[in-house]
Short mmCIF file of C-alpha atoms and ligand atoms in Angstrom, two decimals:
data_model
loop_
_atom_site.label_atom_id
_atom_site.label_comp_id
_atom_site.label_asym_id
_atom_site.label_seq_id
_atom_site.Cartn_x
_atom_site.Cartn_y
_atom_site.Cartn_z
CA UNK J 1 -22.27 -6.86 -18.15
CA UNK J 2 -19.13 -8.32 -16.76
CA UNK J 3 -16.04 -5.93 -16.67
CA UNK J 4 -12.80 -6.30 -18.47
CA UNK J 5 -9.35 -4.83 -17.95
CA UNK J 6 -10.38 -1.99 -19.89
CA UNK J 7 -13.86 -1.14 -18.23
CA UNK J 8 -13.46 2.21 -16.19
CA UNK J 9 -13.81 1.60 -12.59
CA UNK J 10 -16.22 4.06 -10.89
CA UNK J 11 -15.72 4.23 -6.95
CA UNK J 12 -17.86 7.02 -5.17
CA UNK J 13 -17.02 9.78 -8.31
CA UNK J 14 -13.89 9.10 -9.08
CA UNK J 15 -13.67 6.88 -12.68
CA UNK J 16 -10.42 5.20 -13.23
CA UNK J 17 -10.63 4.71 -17.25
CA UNK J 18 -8.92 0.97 -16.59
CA UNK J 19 -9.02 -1.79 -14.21
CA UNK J 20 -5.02 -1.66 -13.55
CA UNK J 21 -3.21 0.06 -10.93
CA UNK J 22 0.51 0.54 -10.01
CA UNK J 23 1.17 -1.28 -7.19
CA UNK J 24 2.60 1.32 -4.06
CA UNK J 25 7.23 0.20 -4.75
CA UNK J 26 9.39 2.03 -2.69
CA UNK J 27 11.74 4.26 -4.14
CA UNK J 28 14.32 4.83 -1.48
CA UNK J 29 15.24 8.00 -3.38
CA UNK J 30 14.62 11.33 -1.73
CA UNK J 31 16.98 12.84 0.98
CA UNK J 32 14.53 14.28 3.74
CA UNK J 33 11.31 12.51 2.45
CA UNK J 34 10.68 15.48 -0.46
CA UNK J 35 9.83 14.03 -3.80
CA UNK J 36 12.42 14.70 -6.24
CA UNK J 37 12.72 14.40 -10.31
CA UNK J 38 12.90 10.94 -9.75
CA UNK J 39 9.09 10.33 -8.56
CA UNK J 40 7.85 13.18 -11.18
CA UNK J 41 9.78 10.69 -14.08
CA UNK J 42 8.93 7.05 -12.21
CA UNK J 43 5.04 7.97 -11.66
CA UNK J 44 4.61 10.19 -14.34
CA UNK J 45 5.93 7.63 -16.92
CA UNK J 46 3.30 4.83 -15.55
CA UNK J 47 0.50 7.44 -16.36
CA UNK J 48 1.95 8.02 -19.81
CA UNK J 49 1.87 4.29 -19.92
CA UNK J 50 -1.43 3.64 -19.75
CA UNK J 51 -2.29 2.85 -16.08
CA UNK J 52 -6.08 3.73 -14.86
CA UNK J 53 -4.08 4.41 -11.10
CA UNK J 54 -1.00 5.33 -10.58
CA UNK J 55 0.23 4.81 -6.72
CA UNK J 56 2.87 6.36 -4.44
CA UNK J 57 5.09 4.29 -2.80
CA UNK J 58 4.58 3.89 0.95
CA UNK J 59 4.70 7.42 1.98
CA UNK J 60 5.93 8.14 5.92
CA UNK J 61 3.27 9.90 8.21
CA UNK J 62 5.73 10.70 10.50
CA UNK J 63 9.36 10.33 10.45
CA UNK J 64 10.05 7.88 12.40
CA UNK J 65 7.79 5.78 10.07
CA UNK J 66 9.88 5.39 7.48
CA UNK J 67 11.66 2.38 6.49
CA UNK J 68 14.61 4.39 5.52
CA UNK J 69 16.32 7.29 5.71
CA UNK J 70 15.55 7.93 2.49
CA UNK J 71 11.56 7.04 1.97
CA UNK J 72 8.80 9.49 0.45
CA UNK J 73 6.98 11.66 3.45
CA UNK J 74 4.46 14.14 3.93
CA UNK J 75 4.81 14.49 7.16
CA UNK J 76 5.22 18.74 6.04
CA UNK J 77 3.98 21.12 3.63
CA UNK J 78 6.99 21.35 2.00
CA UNK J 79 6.38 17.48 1.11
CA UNK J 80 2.96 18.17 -0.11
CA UNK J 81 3.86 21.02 -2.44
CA UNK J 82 6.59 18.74 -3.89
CA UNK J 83 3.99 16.02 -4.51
CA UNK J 84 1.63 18.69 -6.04
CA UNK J 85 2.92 18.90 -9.99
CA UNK J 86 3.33 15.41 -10.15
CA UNK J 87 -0.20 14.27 -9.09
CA UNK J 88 -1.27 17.46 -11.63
CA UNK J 89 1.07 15.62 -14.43
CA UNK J 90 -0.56 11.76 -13.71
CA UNK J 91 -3.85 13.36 -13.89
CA UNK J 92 -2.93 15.26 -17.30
CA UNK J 93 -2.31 11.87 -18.65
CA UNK J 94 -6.11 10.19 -17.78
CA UNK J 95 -4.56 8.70 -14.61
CA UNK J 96 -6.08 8.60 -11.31
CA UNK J 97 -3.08 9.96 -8.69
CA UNK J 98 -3.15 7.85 -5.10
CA UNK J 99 -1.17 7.94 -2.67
CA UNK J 100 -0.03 5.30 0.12
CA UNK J 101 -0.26 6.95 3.65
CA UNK J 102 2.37 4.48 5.80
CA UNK J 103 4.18 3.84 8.96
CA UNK J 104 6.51 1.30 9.34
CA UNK J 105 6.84 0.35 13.21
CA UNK J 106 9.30 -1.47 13.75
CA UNK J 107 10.06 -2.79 10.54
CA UNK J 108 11.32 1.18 10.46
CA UNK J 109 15.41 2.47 11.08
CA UNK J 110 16.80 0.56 7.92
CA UNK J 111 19.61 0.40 5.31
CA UNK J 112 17.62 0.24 1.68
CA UNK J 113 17.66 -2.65 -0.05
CA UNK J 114 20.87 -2.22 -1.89
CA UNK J 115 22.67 -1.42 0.84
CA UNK J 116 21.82 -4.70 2.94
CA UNK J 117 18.11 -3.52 4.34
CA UNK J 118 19.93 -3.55 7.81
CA UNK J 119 18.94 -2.32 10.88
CA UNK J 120 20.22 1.29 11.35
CA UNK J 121 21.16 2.74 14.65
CA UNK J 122 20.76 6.08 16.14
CA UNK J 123 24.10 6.77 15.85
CA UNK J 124 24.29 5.71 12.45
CA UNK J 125 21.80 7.90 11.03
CA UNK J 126 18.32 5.57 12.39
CA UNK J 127 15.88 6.38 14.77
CA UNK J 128 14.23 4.66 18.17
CA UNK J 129 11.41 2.43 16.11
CA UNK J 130 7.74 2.25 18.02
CA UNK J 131 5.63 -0.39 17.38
CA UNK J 132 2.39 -2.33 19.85
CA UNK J 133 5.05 -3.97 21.60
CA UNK J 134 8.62 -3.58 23.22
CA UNK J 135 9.86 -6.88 20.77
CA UNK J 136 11.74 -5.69 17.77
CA UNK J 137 12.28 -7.81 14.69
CA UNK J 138 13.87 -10.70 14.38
CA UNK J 139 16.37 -9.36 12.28
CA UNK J 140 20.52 -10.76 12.45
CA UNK J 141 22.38 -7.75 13.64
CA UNK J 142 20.86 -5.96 16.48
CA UNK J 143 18.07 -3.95 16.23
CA UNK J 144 17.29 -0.44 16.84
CA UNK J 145 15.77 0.46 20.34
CA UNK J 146 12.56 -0.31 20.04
CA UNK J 147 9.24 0.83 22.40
CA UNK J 148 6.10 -0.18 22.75
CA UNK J 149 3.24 2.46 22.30
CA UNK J 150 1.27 4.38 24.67
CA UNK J 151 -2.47 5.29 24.60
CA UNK J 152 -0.40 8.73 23.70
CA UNK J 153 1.42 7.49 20.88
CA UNK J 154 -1.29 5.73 19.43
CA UNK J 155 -3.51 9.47 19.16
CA UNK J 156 -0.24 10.99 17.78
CA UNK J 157 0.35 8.50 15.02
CA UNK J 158 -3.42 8.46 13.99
CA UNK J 159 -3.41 12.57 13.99
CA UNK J 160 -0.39 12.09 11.54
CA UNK J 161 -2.25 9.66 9.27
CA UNK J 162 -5.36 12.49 9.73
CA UNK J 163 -2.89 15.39 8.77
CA UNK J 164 -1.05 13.31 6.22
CA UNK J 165 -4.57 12.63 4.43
CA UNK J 166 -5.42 16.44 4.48
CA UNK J 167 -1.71 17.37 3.18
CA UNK J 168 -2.31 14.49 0.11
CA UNK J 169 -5.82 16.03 -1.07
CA UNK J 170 -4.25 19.39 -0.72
CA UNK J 171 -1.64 18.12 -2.88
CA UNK J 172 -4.30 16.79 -5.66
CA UNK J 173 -4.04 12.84 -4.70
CA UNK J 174 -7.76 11.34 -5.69
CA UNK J 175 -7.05 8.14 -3.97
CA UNK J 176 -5.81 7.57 -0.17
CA UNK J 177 -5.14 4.07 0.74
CA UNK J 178 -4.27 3.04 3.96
CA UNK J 179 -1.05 0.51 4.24
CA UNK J 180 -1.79 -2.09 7.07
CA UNK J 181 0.29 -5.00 5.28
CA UNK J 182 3.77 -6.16 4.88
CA UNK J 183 4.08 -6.45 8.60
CA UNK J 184 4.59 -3.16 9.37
CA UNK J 185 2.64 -0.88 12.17
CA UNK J 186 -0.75 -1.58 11.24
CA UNK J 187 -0.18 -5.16 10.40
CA UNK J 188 1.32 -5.42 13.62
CA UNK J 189 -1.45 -4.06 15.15
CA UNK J 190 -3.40 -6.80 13.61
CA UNK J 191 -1.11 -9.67 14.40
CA UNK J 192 -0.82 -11.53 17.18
CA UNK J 193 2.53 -12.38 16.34
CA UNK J 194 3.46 -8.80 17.00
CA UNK J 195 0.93 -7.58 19.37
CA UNK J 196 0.97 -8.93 22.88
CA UNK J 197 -0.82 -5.66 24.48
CA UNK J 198 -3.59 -5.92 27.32
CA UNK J 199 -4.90 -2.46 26.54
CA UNK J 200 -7.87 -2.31 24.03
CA UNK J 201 -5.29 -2.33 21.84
CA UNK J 202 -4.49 -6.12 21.97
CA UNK J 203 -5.75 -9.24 22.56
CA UNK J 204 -9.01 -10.03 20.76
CA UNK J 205 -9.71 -9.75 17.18
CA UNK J 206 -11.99 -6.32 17.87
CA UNK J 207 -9.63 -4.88 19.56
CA UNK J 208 -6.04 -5.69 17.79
CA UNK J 209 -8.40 -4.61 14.72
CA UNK J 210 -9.35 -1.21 16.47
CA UNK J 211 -6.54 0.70 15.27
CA UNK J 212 -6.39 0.67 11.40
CA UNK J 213 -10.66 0.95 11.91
CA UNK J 214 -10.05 4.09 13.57
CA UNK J 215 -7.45 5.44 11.69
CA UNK J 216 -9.72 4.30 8.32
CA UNK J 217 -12.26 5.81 9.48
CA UNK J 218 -10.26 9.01 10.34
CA UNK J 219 -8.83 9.30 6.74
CA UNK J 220 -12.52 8.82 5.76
CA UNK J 221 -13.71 11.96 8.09
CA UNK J 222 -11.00 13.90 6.04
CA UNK J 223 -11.20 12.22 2.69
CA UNK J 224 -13.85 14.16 -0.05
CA UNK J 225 -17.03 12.18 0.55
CA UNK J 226 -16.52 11.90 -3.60
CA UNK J 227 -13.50 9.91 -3.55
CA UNK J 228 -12.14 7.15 -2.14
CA UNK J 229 -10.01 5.33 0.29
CA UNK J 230 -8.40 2.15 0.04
CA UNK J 231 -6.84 -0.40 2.60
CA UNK J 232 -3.71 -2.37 2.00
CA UNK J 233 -4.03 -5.89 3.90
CA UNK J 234 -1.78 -8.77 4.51
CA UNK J 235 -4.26 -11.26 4.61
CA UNK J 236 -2.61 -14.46 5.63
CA UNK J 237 0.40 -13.93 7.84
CA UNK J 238 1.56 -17.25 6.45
CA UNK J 239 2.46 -18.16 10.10
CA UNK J 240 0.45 -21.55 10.25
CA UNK J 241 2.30 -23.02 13.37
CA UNK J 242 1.65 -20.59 15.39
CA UNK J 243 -1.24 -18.10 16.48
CA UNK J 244 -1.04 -15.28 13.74
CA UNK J 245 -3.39 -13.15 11.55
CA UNK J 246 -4.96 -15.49 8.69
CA UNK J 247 -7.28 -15.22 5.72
CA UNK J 248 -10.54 -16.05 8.36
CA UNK J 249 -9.65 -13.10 10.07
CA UNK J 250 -9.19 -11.15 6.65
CA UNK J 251 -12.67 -12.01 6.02
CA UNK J 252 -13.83 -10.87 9.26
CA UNK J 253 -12.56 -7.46 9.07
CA UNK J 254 -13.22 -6.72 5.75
CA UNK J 255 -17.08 -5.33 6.32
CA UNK J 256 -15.64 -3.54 9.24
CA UNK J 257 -13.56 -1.40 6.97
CA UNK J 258 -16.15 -1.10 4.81
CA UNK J 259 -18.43 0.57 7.71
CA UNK J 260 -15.04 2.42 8.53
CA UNK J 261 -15.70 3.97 5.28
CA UNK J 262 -12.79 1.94 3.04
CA UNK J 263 -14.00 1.34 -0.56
CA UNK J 264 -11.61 -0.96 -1.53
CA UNK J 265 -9.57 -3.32 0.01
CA UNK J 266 -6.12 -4.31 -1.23
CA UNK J 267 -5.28 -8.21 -0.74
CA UNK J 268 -1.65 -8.69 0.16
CA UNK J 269 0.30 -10.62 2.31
CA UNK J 270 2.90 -11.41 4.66
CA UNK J 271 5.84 -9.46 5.80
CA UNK J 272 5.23 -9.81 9.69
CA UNK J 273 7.92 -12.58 10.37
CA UNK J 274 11.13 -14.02 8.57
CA UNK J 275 9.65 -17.36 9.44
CA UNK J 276 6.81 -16.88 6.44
CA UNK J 277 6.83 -19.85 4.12
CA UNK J 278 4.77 -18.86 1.16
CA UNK J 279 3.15 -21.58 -0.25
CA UNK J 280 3.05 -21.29 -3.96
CA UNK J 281 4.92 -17.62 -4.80
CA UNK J 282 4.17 -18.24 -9.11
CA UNK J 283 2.13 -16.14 -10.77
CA UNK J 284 -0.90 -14.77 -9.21
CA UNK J 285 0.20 -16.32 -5.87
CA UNK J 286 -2.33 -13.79 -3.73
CA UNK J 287 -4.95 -13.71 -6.10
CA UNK J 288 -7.13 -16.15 -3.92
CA UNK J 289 -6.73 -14.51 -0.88
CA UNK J 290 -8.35 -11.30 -2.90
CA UNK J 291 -10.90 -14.09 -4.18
CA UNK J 292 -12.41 -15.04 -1.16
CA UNK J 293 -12.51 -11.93 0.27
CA UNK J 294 -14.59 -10.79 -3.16
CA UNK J 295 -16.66 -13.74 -2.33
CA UNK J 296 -17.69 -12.91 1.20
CA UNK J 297 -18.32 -9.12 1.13
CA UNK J 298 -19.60 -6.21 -1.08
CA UNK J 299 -16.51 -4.21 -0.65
CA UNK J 300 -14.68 -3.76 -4.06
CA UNK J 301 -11.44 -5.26 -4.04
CA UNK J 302 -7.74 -5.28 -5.47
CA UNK J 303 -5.68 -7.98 -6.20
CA UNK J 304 -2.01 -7.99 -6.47
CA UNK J 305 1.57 -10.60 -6.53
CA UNK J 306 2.68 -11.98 -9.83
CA UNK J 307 -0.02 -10.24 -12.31
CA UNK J 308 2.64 -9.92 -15.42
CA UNK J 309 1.18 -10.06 -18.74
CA UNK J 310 -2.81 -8.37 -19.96
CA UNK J 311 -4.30 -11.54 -20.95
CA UNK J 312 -3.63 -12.77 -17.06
CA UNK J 313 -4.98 -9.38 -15.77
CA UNK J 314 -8.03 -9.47 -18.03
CA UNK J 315 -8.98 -12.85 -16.99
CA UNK J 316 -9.11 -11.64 -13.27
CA UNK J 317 -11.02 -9.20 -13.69
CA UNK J 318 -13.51 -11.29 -16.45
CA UNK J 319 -13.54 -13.57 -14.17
CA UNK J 320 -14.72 -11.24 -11.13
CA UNK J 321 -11.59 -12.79 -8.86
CA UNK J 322 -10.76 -9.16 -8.47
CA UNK J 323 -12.17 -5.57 -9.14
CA UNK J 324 -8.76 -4.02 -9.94
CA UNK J 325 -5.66 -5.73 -10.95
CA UNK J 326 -2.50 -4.10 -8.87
CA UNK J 327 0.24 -4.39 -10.81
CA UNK J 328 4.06 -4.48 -9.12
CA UNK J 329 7.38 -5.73 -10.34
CA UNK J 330 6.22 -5.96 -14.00
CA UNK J 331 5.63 -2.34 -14.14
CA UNK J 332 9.32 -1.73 -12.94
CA UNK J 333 10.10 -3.58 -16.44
CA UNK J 334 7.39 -1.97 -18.58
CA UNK J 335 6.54 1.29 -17.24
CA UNK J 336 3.82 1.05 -20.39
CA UNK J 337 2.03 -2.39 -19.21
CA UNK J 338 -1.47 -0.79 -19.99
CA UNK J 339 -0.50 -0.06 -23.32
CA UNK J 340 0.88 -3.19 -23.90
CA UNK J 341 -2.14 -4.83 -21.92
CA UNK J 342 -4.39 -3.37 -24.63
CA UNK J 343 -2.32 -3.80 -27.64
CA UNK J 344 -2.31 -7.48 -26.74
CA UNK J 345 -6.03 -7.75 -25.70
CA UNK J 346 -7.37 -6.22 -29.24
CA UNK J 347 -8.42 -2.84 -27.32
CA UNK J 348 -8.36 0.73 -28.55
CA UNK J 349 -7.09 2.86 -26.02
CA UNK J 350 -5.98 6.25 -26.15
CA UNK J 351 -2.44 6.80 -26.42
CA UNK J 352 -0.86 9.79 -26.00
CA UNK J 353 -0.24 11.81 -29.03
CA UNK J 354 3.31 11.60 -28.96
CA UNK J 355 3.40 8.09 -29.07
CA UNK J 356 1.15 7.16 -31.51
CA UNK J 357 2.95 6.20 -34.66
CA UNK J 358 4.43 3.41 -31.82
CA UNK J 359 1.07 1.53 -31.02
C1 FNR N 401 7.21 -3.27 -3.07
N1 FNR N 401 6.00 -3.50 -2.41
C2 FNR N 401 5.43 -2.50 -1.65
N2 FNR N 401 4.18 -2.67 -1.12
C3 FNR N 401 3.58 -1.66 -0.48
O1 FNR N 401 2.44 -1.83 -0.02
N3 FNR N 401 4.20 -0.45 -0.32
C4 FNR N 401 5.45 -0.22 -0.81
O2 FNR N 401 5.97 0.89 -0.71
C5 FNR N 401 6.12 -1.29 -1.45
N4 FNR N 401 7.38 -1.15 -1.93
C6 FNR N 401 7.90 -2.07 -2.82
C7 FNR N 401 9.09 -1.80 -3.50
C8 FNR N 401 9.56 -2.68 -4.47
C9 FNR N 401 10.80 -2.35 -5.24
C10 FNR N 401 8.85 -3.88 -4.73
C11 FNR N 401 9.31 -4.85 -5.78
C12 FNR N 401 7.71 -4.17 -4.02
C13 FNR N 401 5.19 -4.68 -2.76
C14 FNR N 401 4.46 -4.44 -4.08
O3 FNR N 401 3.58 -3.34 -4.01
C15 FNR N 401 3.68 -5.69 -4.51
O4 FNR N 401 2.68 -5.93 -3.56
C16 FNR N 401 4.56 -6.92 -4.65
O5 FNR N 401 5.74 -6.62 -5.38
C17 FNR N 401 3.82 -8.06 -5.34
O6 FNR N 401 3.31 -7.65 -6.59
P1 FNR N 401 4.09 -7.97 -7.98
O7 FNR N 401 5.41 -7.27 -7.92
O8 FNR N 401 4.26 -9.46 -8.05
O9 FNR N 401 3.20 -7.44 -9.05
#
């Protein structure tokens, strides 16, 4: 039978009771990386409202992977245990806690948004960024100091995605996904535009692809064989004038995360280079790019950009564009978008006792 929006989603033993997920949104509010009320509130409230998977926001492996001084870690166990109650509160509500393991590169050593998303020097409170090469991005005001990677950087930064993965479970996430999008350190990996290495790091597809395989298939090693672990992709760099990572490649790689043990992949895009020109950003403007990968492999996949309203979500899933709709922005406005989804779409769904005389 063909899935809806409300048809639980079964991947290895773990059942999300819907087919819609909130999307990984940075926060910018903790002070050393440790979860505070805010995420308890912010991701328990999008369990309460309905959502079969409730994601993190990028979450720093490291420090020096954050985008900000002020981004979600777990690069300690005193991150872990603050994660802990709030993964046991999303699961109290029939949600499925995940969590976004993340490095930024050298997209890292910023202001946040609201203060300008500019590049923050040592001095200033930032960090020296690392990245597959020495270039830094093209940003207006000077950059941070940037480096390129060794052979012993690369081991360090996969043993913190391998440590960060054991911290998560620890901490009761059911869900690990991977973030190689948005252009930051496994995107650039990934992109020629960013990675001009002669090591078997760089240079052809296998082997500017061998780092978010091996670091997949390192969460994987640590990751209950029960539950699973997604990737987040950027899968066009919308760079078409110039030799960059595109959908083709997206396609490629897709069964090689799948033998890297990935379940599902998440279709996003761009982020590598202020040059992007998107081509049509209304709504659903990355569903195709989830599409075709559906089309050309058996890996189950998630598609995400400008999914607002149930009946839209529904049809992508009816419509087997997408296994899972990944919902962003619209579940800033409506933290209860399931609820509403269902309410809209004609289908029970249990709300929580509370709430009921509202439904
Ligand atoms: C984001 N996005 C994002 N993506 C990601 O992979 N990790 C992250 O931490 C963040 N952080 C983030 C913060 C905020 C405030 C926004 C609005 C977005 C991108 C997000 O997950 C999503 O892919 C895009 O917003 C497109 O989906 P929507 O918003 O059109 O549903």
């Amino acid at each position: 039978m063909t899935p809806s929006l409300f048809t639980p989603l079964s991947l290895r033993e773990t059942t999300a009771r819907n087919r819609v997920m909130v999307s990984p949104m940075c926060q910018y509010s903790t002070g050393d990386g440790v979860a505070t009320d805010w995420h308890q509130v912010h991701l328990g409230s999008r369990a309460v409202g309905g959502a079969g998977v409730v994601m993190t926001e990028a979450t720093a492996v490291e420090p020096r992977g954050r985008i900000t001084p002020h981004d979600l870690g777990i690069w300690s166990q005193e991150h872990a245990d603050a994660l802990a109650p709030i993964t046991e509160f999303i699961r109290s509500q029939g949600s499925v806690p995940a969590i976004q393991l993340a490095h930024a590169g050298r997209k890292a050593s910023k202001t946040r948004p609201w203060d300008g998303s500019e590049p923050l020097q040592p001095d200033e409170g930032g960090w020296e960024t690392v990245a597959p090469s020495a270039e830094p991005y093209p940003y207006d005001d000077e950059p941070p100091q940037q480096r390129a990677m060794t052979a012993e950087d690369i081991d360090d930064v996969t043993d913190s995605f391998v440590t960060a993965a054991k911290r998560a479970r620890e901490a009761g996430f059911e869900i690990a996904e991977v973030h190689a999008a948005h252009g930051y350190l496994l995107h650039e990996f990934l992109s020629p535009v960013t990675n001009d290495r002669d090591d078997e790091y760089g240079g052809s597809f296998e082997n500017r692809t061998r780092l978010v395989r091996e670091i997949t298939a390192a969460v994987r090693a640590v990751w209950p064989d029960d539950k699973p672990v997604f990737v987040r992709i950027s899968a066009t760099d919308w760079l078409p004038d110039r030799e960059s990572w595109d959908i083709d490649q997206s396609v490629r790689l897709a069964p090689l995360l799948a033998e890297a043990g990935a379940d599902l992949v998440d279709v996003s895009a761009g982020g590598i280079h202020p040059d992007q020109e998107i081509p049509n950003a209304g709504p659903g403007y990355q569903i195709p790019y989830a599409e075709t990968i559906k089309e050309n492999t058996d890996l189950a996949v998630g598609a995400v950009g400008g999914i607002t309203t149930g009946e839209q979500a529904d049809q992508l899933i009816r419509n087997e564009r997408a296994d899972l709709a990944i919902v962003g922005r619209e579940h800033l406005r409506d933290p209860y978008f399931a609820l509403h989804a269902a309410h809209e779409l004609g289908v029970d769904v249990d709300v929580p006792a509370q709430y009921r005389r509202g439904f």
